[in-house]
Every structure is written in C-alpha cells, then in structure tokens.
C-alpha cells in the first residue's frame, strides 16, 4: 500500500495505539494452554503473531478505555500502521493487574480507514512520554 504520510485525523475513531518495539523472544502465557513466542515487531511476522503482540499484557484500566469510548486497537511500528483491531473482550491477571484483549482484525470500516490508510502515522505524545501506547484522541 502506498504511504500517505498524512497526519492522523483529529476526528479519528477513538483507539489505543500500541507503539511496537523490535521483536523480543520471550515466551509468555496469554490464555491457559496458549503461549506466544515473543512480542514486538519483526519483518514477515504472521498476522497471529502481530495480534498476539498487541493483545497482552498491558497496564491499562478497562474503565479508562470505556470512559474514552475506545473499542479499537492499532498496531504501529516506526510510525507505520501495521494492523487495526476491534476489541471483543478484555480479561486480566491478578499477579500484576495487567490486561489482555480478545481481538478481531479489521480490513474494512471507519476505524480501519481512519488508521490503516495513514501509513507513515506519527503520533505525537506529550514531551517525555515513554508509554508503549497512546490513547487517540490525545488529551482526554
């Protein structure tokens, strides 16, 4: 897909954008009996590997997502959108209060158009922000 390198529309569908790092091998349980091999982004990763990397384990409060009207997840690597997902469910683990998502990958619709068509996506967060994710729109 050709890069548009356009700014993200301010009226884009509310979403949480995960800024992925380089791939890290770290096997980790997501659900009982299901282990992902690692997290982050690598060239030629499968769609299931990409989904697994953004679906678990985040220090996010489900009530914050609800208050912001967020029902979508965006996977981004080096300012490029890699995938857009709809959140189907959120579940947590007690050991560290982190959450994981059950997701469905989108290939059409408003949320897909708002994010995926903007290759070259650059999300500017607050100065000094080191979070692995950012809520869109900013500042809510």
PDB file of C-alpha atoms in Angstrom:
ATOM      1  CA  UNK A   1       0.000   0.000   0.000  1.00  0.00           C
ATOM      2  CA  UNK A   2       1.343   3.440  -0.882  1.00  0.00           C
ATOM      3  CA  UNK A   3       2.289   5.665   2.010  1.00  0.00           C
ATOM      4  CA  UNK A   4       0.087   8.713   2.504  1.00  0.00           C
ATOM      5  CA  UNK A   5       2.238  10.157   5.317  1.00  0.00           C
ATOM      6  CA  UNK A   6      -0.736  12.231   6.354  1.00  0.00           C
ATOM      7  CA  UNK A   7      -1.453  13.360   9.901  1.00  0.00           C
ATOM      8  CA  UNK A   8      -3.917  11.280  11.846  1.00  0.00           C
ATOM      9  CA  UNK A   9      -7.356  12.918  11.620  1.00  0.00           C
ATOM     10  CA  UNK A  10      -8.376  14.582  14.891  1.00  0.00           C
ATOM     11  CA  UNK A  11     -11.833  13.050  14.486  1.00  0.00           C
ATOM     12  CA  UNK A  12     -10.475   9.530  14.001  1.00  0.00           C
ATOM     13  CA  UNK A  13     -12.300   6.726  15.758  1.00  0.00           C
ATOM     14  CA  UNK A  14     -11.156   6.554  19.399  1.00  0.00           C
ATOM     15  CA  UNK A  15      -8.445   3.891  19.749  1.00  0.00           C
ATOM     16  CA  UNK A  16      -5.451   2.819  21.733  1.00  0.00           C
ATOM     17  CA  UNK A  17      -2.313   2.858  19.582  1.00  0.00           C
ATOM     18  CA  UNK A  18       0.450   0.464  20.584  1.00  0.00           C
ATOM     19  CA  UNK A  19       3.905   1.652  19.558  1.00  0.00           C
ATOM     20  CA  UNK A  20       5.708  -1.618  18.996  1.00  0.00           C
ATOM     21  CA  UNK A  21       9.420  -2.101  19.594  1.00  0.00           C
ATOM     22  CA  UNK A  22      11.760  -4.526  17.852  1.00  0.00           C
ATOM     23  CA  UNK A  23      10.900  -8.206  18.304  1.00  0.00           C
ATOM     24  CA  UNK A  24      11.859  -9.781  21.634  1.00  0.00           C
ATOM     25  CA  UNK A  25      11.849 -13.540  22.115  1.00  0.00           C
ATOM     26  CA  UNK A  26      10.014 -14.100  25.369  1.00  0.00           C
ATOM     27  CA  UNK A  27       7.565 -16.993  25.553  1.00  0.00           C
ATOM     28  CA  UNK A  28       4.606 -15.986  27.687  1.00  0.00           C
ATOM     29  CA  UNK A  29       1.190 -17.417  28.513  1.00  0.00           C
ATOM     30  CA  UNK A  30      -1.721 -15.396  27.207  1.00  0.00           C
ATOM     31  CA  UNK A  31      -4.503 -17.825  27.993  1.00  0.00           C
ATOM     32  CA  UNK A  32      -4.403 -21.244  29.663  1.00  0.00           C
ATOM     33  CA  UNK A  33      -2.654 -23.577  27.242  1.00  0.00           C
ATOM     34  CA  UNK A  34      -1.685 -20.802  24.788  1.00  0.00           C
ATOM     35  CA  UNK A  35       1.822 -19.301  24.757  1.00  0.00           C
ATOM     36  CA  UNK A  36       3.021 -16.528  22.470  1.00  0.00           C
ATOM     37  CA  UNK A  37       6.680 -16.823  21.397  1.00  0.00           C
ATOM     38  CA  UNK A  38       7.537 -13.167  21.979  1.00  0.00           C
ATOM     39  CA  UNK A  39       6.388  -9.596  21.452  1.00  0.00           C
ATOM     40  CA  UNK A  40       7.204  -6.555  19.356  1.00  0.00           C
ATOM     41  CA  UNK A  41       7.529  -6.336  15.587  1.00  0.00           C
ATOM     42  CA  UNK A  42       9.630  -8.230  13.057  1.00  0.00           C
ATOM     43  CA  UNK A  43       9.539  -8.365   9.279  1.00  0.00           C
ATOM     44  CA  UNK A  44       7.394 -11.149   7.831  1.00  0.00           C
ATOM     45  CA  UNK A  45       5.652 -11.935  11.100  1.00  0.00           C
ATOM     46  CA  UNK A  46       2.333 -13.738  10.771  1.00  0.00           C
ATOM     47  CA  UNK A  47      -0.961 -11.969  11.385  1.00  0.00           C
ATOM     48  CA  UNK A  48      -1.487 -14.111  14.504  1.00  0.00           C
ATOM     49  CA  UNK A  49       1.957 -13.143  15.875  1.00  0.00           C
ATOM     50  CA  UNK A  50       1.133  -9.474  15.316  1.00  0.00           C
ATOM     51  CA  UNK A  51      -2.233  -9.833  17.035  1.00  0.00           C
ATOM     52  CA  UNK A  52      -0.643 -11.669  19.969  1.00  0.00           C
ATOM     53  CA  UNK A  53       1.952  -8.933  20.419  1.00  0.00           C
ATOM     54  CA  UNK A  54      -0.689  -6.227  20.896  1.00  0.00           C
ATOM     55  CA  UNK A  55      -3.259  -8.214  22.807  1.00  0.00           C
ATOM     56  CA  UNK A  56      -1.323  -8.870  26.024  1.00  0.00           C
ATOM     57  CA  UNK A  57      -0.108  -7.779  28.775  1.00  0.00           C
ATOM     58  CA  UNK A  58      -0.771  -4.105  29.366  1.00  0.00           C
ATOM     59  CA  UNK A  59      -1.070  -1.941  32.456  1.00  0.00           C
ATOM     60  CA  UNK A  60      -4.338  -0.411  31.296  1.00  0.00           C
ATOM     61  CA  UNK A  61      -7.563   0.113  33.183  1.00  0.00           C
ATOM     62  CA  UNK A  62     -10.614  -1.137  31.254  1.00  0.00           C
ATOM     63  CA  UNK A  63     -12.620   1.706  32.798  1.00  0.00           C
ATOM     64  CA  UNK A  64     -10.238   4.226  31.141  1.00  0.00           C
ATOM     65  CA  UNK A  65     -10.950   2.650  27.753  1.00  0.00           C
ATOM     66  CA  UNK A  66     -14.684   2.763  28.434  1.00  0.00           C
ATOM     67  CA  UNK A  67     -14.553   6.416  29.557  1.00  0.00           C
ATOM     68  CA  UNK A  68     -12.765   7.341  26.323  1.00  0.00           C
ATOM     69  CA  UNK A  69     -15.128   5.290  24.153  1.00  0.00           C
ATOM     70  CA  UNK A  70     -12.251   3.126  22.933  1.00  0.00           C
ATOM     71  CA  UNK A  71     -13.248  -0.084  21.174  1.00  0.00           C
ATOM     72  CA  UNK A  72     -10.262  -0.396  18.815  1.00  0.00           C
ATOM     73  CA  UNK A  73      -6.552  -1.250  18.964  1.00  0.00           C
ATOM     74  CA  UNK A  74      -3.955  -0.081  16.444  1.00  0.00           C
ATOM     75  CA  UNK A  75      -0.570  -1.787  15.994  1.00  0.00           C
ATOM     76  CA  UNK A  76       2.111   0.712  14.934  1.00  0.00           C
ATOM     77  CA  UNK A  77       5.827   0.234  14.296  1.00  0.00           C
ATOM     78  CA  UNK A  78       8.186   3.105  13.486  1.00  0.00           C
ATOM     79  CA  UNK A  79       5.220   5.392  12.705  1.00  0.00           C
ATOM     80  CA  UNK A  80       3.624   2.889  10.316  1.00  0.00           C
ATOM     81  CA  UNK A  81       0.262   1.292  10.994  1.00  0.00           C
ATOM     82  CA  UNK A  82       0.555  -2.485  10.781  1.00  0.00           C
ATOM     83  CA  UNK A  83      -2.986  -3.560  11.739  1.00  0.00           C
ATOM     84  CA  UNK A  84      -6.281  -2.369  13.196  1.00  0.00           C
ATOM     85  CA  UNK A  85      -8.406  -4.489  15.541  1.00  0.00           C
ATOM     86  CA  UNK A  86     -11.789  -4.375  17.278  1.00  0.00           C
ATOM     87  CA  UNK A  87     -11.747  -5.201  20.997  1.00  0.00           C
ATOM     88  CA  UNK A  88     -14.112  -8.128  21.611  1.00  0.00           C
ATOM     89  CA  UNK A  89     -13.275  -8.726  25.268  1.00  0.00           C
ATOM     90  CA  UNK A  90     -10.838  -7.677  27.993  1.00  0.00           C
ATOM     91  CA  UNK A  91      -9.521 -10.005  30.673  1.00  0.00           C
ATOM     92  CA  UNK A  92      -6.885  -9.623  33.360  1.00  0.00           C
ATOM     93  CA  UNK A  93      -4.411 -11.415  35.534  1.00  0.00           C
ATOM     94  CA  UNK A  94      -4.261 -10.859  39.265  1.00  0.00           C
ATOM     95  CA  UNK A  95      -0.496 -11.196  39.706  1.00  0.00           C
ATOM     96  CA  UNK A  96       0.264  -7.725  38.274  1.00  0.00           C
ATOM     97  CA  UNK A  97      -3.135  -6.228  37.331  1.00  0.00           C
ATOM     98  CA  UNK A  98      -2.289  -6.273  33.617  1.00  0.00           C
ATOM     99  CA  UNK A  99      -4.911  -6.899  30.971  1.00  0.00           C
ATOM    100  CA  UNK A 100      -5.170  -8.688  27.655  1.00  0.00           C
ATOM    101  CA  UNK A 101      -7.660  -8.423  24.833  1.00  0.00           C
ATOM    102  CA  UNK A 102      -9.552 -10.765  22.583  1.00  0.00           C
ATOM    103  CA  UNK A 103      -9.387  -9.038  19.203  1.00  0.00           C
ATOM    104  CA  UNK A 104     -10.764  -9.254  15.681  1.00  0.00           C
ATOM    105  CA  UNK A 105      -8.595  -7.880  12.874  1.00  0.00           C
ATOM    106  CA  UNK A 106     -10.353  -5.325  10.684  1.00  0.00           C
ATOM    107  CA  UNK A 107      -9.848  -4.912   6.954  1.00  0.00           C
ATOM    108  CA  UNK A 108     -12.765  -2.544   6.245  1.00  0.00           C
ATOM    109  CA  UNK A 109     -14.850   0.075   8.021  1.00  0.00           C
ATOM    110  CA  UNK A 110     -14.345   3.516   9.549  1.00  0.00           C
ATOM    111  CA  UNK A 111     -11.744   2.540  12.155  1.00  0.00           C
ATOM    112  CA  UNK A 112      -9.727   0.697   9.506  1.00  0.00           C
ATOM    113  CA  UNK A 113      -9.923   3.681   7.136  1.00  0.00           C
ATOM    114  CA  UNK A 114      -9.050   6.163   9.909  1.00  0.00           C
ATOM    115  CA  UNK A 115      -5.851   4.369  10.869  1.00  0.00           C
ATOM    116  CA  UNK A 116      -4.667   1.854   8.317  1.00  0.00           C
ATOM    117  CA  UNK A 117      -4.787   4.162   5.335  1.00  0.00           C
ATOM    118  CA  UNK A 118      -2.405   6.523   7.126  1.00  0.00           C
ATOM    119  CA  UNK A 119       0.887   4.782   6.541  1.00  0.00           C
ATOM    120  CA  UNK A 120       3.569   6.994   7.995  1.00  0.00           C
ATOM    121  CA  UNK A 121       1.348   7.518  11.044  1.00  0.00           C
ATOM    122  CA  UNK A 122       3.192   9.714  13.505  1.00  0.00           C
ATOM    123  CA  UNK A 123       1.632  10.030  16.910  1.00  0.00           C
ATOM    124  CA  UNK A 124       2.972  12.919  18.910  1.00  0.00           C
ATOM    125  CA  UNK A 125       2.570  12.349  22.616  1.00  0.00           C
ATOM    126  CA  UNK A 126       3.386  14.632  25.497  1.00  0.00           C
ATOM    127  CA  UNK A 127       7.062  15.548  25.887  1.00  0.00           C
ATOM    128  CA  UNK A 128       8.900  12.838  27.785  1.00  0.00           C
ATOM    129  CA  UNK A 129       6.107  10.303  27.264  1.00  0.00           C
ATOM    130  CA  UNK A 130       7.685   6.853  27.263  1.00  0.00           C
ATOM    131  CA  UNK A 131       4.465   4.832  27.228  1.00  0.00           C
ATOM    132  CA  UNK A 132       4.241   1.917  24.856  1.00  0.00           C
ATOM    133  CA  UNK A 133       0.787   3.126  23.924  1.00  0.00           C
ATOM    134  CA  UNK A 134      -1.133   6.313  23.393  1.00  0.00           C
ATOM    135  CA  UNK A 135      -4.853   6.970  23.510  1.00  0.00           C
ATOM    136  CA  UNK A 136      -6.366   8.666  20.472  1.00  0.00           C
ATOM    137  CA  UNK A 137      -7.622  11.299  20.525  1.00  0.00           C
ATOM    138  CA  UNK A 138      -4.953  12.740  22.811  1.00  0.00           C
ATOM    139  CA  UNK A 139      -5.717  14.773  25.901  1.00  0.00           C
ATOM    140  CA  UNK A 140      -8.956  13.256  27.121  1.00  0.00           C
TER     141      UNK A 140
END
